[in-house]
C-alpha atoms as a PDB file:
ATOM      1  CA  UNK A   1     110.456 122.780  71.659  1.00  0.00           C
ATOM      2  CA  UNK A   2     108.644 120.877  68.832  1.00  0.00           C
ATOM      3  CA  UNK A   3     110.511 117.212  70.461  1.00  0.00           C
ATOM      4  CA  UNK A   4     109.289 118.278  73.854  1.00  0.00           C
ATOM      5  CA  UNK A   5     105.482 118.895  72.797  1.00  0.00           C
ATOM      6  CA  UNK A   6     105.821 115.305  71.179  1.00  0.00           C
ATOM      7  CA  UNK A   7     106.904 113.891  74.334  1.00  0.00           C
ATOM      8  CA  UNK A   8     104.473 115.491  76.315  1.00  0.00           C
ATOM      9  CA  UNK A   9     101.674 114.511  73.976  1.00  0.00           C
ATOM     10  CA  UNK A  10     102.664 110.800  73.815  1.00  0.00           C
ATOM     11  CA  UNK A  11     102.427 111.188  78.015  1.00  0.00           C
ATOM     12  CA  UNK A  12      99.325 112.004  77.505  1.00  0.00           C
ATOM     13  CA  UNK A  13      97.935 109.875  75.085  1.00  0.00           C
ATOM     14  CA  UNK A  14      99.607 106.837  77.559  1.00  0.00           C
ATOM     15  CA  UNK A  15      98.119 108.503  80.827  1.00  0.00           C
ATOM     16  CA  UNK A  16      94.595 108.494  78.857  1.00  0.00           C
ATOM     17  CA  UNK A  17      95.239 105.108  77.395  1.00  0.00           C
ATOM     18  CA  UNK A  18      96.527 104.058  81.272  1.00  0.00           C
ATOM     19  CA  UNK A  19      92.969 105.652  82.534  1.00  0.00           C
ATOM     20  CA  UNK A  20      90.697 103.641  80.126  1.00  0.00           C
ATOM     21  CA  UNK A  21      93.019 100.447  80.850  1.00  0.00           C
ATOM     22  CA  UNK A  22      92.189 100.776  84.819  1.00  0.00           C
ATOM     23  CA  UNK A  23      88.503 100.985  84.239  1.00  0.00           C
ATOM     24  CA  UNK A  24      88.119  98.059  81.978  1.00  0.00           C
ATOM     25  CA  UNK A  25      90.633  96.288  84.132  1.00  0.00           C
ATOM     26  CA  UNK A  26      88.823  97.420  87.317  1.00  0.00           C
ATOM     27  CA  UNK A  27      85.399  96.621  85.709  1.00  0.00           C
ATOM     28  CA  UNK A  28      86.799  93.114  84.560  1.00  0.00           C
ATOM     29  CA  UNK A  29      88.288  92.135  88.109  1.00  0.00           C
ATOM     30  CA  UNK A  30      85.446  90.783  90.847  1.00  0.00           C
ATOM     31  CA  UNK A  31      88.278  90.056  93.484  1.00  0.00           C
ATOM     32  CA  UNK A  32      91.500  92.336  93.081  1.00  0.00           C
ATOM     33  CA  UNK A  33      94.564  91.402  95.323  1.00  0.00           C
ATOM     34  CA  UNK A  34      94.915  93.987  98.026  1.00  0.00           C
ATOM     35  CA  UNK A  35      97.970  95.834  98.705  1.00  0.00           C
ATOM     36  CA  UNK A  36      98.052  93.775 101.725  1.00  0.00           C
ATOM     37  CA  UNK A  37      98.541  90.675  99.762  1.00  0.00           C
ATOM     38  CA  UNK A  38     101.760  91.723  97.676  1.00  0.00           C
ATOM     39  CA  UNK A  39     102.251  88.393  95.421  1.00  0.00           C
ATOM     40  CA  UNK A  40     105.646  87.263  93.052  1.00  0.00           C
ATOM     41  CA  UNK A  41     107.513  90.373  95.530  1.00  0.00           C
ATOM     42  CA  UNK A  42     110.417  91.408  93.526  1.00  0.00           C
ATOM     43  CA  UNK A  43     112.836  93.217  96.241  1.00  0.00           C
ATOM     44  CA  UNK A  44     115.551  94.711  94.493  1.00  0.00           C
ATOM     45  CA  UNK A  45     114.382  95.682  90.732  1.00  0.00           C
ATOM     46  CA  UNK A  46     116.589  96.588  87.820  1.00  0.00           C
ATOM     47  CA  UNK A  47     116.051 100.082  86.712  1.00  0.00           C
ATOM     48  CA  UNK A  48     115.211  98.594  83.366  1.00  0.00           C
ATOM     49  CA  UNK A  49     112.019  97.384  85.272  1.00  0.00           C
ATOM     50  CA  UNK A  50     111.368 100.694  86.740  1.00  0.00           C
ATOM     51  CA  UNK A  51     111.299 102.664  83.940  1.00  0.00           C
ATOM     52  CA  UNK A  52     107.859 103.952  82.475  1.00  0.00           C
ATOM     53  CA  UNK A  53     104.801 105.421  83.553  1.00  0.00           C
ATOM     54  CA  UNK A  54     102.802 104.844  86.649  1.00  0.00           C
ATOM     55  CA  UNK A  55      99.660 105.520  88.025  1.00  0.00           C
ATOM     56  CA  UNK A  56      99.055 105.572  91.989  1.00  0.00           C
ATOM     57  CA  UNK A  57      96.187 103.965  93.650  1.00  0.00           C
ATOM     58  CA  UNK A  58      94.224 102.956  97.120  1.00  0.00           C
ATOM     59  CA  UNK A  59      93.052  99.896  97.648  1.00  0.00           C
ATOM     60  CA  UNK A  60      88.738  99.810  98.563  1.00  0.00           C
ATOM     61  CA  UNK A  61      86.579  96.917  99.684  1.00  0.00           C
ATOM     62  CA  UNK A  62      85.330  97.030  96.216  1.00  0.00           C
ATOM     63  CA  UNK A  63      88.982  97.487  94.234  1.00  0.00           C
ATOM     64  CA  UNK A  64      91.136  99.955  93.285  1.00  0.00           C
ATOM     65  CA  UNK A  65      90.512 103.590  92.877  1.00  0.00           C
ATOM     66  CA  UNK A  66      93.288 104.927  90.617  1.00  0.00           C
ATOM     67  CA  UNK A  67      94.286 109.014  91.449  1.00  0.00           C
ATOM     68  CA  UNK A  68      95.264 111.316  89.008  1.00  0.00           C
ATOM     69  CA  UNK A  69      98.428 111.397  89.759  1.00  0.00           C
ATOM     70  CA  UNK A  70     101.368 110.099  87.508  1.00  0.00           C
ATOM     71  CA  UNK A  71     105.209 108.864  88.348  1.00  0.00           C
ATOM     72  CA  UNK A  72     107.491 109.143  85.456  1.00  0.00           C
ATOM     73  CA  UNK A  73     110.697 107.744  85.520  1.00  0.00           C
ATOM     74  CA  UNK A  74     112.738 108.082  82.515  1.00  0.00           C
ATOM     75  CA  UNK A  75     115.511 105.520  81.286  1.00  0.00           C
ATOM     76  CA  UNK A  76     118.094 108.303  81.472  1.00  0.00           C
ATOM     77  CA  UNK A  77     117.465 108.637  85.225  1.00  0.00           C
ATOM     78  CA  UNK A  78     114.592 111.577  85.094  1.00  0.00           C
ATOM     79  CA  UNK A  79     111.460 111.719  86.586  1.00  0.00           C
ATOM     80  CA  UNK A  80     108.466 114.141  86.777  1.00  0.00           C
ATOM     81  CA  UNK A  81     105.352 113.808  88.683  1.00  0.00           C
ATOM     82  CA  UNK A  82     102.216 114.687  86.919  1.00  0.00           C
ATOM     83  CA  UNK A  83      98.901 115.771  88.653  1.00  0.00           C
ATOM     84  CA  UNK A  84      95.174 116.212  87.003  1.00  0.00           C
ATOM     85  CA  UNK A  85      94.971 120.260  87.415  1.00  0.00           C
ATOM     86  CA  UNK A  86      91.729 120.929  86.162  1.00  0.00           C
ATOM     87  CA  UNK A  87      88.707 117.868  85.807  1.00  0.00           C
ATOM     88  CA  UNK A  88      86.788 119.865  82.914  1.00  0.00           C
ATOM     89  CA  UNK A  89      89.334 119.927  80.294  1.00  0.00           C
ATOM     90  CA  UNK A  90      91.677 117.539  81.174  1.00  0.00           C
ATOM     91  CA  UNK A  91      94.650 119.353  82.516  1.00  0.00           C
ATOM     92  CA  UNK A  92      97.662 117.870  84.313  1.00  0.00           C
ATOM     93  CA  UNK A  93     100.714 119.938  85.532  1.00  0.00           C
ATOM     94  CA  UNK A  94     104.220 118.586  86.431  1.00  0.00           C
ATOM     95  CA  UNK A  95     104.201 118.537  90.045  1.00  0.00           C
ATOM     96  CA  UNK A  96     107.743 117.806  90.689  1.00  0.00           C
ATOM     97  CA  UNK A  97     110.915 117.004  88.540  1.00  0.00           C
ATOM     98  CA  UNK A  98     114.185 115.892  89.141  1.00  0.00           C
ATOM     99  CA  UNK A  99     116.643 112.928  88.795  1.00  0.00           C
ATOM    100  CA  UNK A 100     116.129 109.476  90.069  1.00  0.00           C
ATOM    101  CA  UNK A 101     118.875 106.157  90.582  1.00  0.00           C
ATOM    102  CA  UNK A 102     118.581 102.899  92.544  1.00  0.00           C
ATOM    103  CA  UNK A 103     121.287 102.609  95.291  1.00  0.00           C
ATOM    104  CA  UNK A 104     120.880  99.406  97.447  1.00  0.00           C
ATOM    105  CA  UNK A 105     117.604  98.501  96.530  1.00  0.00           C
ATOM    106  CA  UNK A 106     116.091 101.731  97.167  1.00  0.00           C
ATOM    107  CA  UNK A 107     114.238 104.835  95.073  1.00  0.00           C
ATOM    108  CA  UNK A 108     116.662 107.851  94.757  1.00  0.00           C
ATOM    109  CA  UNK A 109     114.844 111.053  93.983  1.00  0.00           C
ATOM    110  CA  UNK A 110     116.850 114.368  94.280  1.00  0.00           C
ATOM    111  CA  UNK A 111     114.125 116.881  93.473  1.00  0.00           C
ATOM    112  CA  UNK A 112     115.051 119.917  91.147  1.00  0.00           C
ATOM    113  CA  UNK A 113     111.832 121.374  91.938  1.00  0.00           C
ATOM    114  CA  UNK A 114     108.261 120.836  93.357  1.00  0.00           C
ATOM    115  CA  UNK A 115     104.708 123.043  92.928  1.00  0.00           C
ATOM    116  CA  UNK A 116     104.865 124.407  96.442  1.00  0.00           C
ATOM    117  CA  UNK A 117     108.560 124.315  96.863  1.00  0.00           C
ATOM    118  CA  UNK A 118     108.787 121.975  99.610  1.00  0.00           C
ATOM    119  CA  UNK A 119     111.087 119.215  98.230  1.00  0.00           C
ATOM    120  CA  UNK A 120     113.302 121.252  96.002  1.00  0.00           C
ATOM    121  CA  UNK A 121     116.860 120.462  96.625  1.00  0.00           C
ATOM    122  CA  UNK A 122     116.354 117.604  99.078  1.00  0.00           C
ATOM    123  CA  UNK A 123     116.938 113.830  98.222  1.00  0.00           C
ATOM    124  CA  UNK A 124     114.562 111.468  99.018  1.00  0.00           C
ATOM    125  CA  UNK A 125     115.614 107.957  99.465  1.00  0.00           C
ATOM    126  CA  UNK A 126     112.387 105.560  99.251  1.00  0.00           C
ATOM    127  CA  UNK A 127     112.151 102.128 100.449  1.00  0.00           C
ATOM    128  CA  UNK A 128     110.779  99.817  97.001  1.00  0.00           C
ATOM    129  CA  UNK A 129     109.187  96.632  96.158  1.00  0.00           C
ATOM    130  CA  UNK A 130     107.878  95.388  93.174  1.00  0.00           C
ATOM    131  CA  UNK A 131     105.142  92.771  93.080  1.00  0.00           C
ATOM    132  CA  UNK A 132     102.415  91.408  90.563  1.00  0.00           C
ATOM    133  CA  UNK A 133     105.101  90.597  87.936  1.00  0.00           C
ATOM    134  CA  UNK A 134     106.680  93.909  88.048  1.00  0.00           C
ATOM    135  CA  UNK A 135     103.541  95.924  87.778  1.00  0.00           C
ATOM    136  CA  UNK A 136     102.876  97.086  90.983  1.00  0.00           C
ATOM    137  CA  UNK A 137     105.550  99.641  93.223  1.00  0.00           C
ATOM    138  CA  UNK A 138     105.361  99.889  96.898  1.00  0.00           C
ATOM    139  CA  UNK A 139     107.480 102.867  98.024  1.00  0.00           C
ATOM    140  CA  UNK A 140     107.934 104.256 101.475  1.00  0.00           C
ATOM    141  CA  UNK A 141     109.654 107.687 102.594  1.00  0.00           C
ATOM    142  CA  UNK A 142     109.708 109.832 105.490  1.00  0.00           C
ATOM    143  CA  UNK A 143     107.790 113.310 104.639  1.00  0.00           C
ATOM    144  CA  UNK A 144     110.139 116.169 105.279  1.00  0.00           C
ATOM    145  CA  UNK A 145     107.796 118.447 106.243  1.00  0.00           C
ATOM    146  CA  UNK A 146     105.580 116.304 108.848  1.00  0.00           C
ATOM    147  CA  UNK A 147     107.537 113.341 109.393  1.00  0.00           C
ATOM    148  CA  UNK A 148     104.975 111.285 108.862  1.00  0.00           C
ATOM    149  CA  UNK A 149     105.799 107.891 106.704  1.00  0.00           C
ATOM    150  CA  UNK A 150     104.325 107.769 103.878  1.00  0.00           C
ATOM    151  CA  UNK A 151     103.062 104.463 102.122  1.00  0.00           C
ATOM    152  CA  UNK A 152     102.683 104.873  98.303  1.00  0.00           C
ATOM    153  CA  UNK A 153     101.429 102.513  95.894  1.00  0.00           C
ATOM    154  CA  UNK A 154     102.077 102.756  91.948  1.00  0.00           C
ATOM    155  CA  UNK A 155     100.475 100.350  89.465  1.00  0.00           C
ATOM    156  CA  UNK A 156     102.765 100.439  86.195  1.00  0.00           C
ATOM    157  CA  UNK A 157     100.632 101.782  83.230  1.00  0.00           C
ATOM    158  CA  UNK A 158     103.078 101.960  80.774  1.00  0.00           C
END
């Protein structure tokens, strides 16, 4: 219990560091590459590279607006998606968890569970790119429940 409090304070403490990074970086950046102009495209990553803590985003006329919304993937082939629950104190919750793998260049996820219980049980095999060095993840899926694709992009904050 105590190890898992650590861990989930050190998230945290990165996902606050991660929001204060994107500001100044944000702040800092007059022209930001869109997601339209993917540059150094990296089309089958190692999991190595994939591993840590990222932070979706949009791309706007003027930048990127960062959501509260967190991708975890763990070296041991875990992964939990964190959402900001509640604004006034700072809250996130783990939206979904499960295991990830890379098979043929794309993002495994076989979810163990999800908030609303739409995912749980299914396996969701994403289409991925890396660009910008590595820091940026492009993933594409089907959604289950609308079958609507889905175009998702991660900036690596950690």
């Amino acid at each position: 219990m105590k190890k898992r409090m650590t861990t989930l304070a050190i998230i945290a403490l990165a996902m606050v560091m991660g929001l204060h990074a994107q500001t100044a970086a944000k702040a800092e950046t007059k022209a930001p590459a869109t997601v339209s102009e993917e540059t150094d495209v990296i089309a089958n990553p190692t999991k190595k590279q994939l591993v840590g803590i990222w932070q979706v985003f949009k791309d706007k006329s003027d930048g990127r607006m960062y959501g509260p919304l967190f991708k975890i993937l763990d070296a041991d082939g875990k992964f939990k998606n964190l959402a900001l629950h509640n604004k006034q104190n700072f809250n996130f919750k783990i939206s979904t968890t499960g295991s990830w793998e890379l098979k043929e260049g794309a993002l495994v996820e076989t979810i163990d569970a999800d908030c609303d219980n739409v995912f749980a049980g299914k396996t969701n095999a994403m289409e991925m790119t890396l660009s910008e060095g590595g820091k940026m993840m492009h993933i594409i899926w089907m959604n289950v429940t609308s079958g609507v694709r889905v175009d998702e992009y991660w900036e690596k904050v950690r």
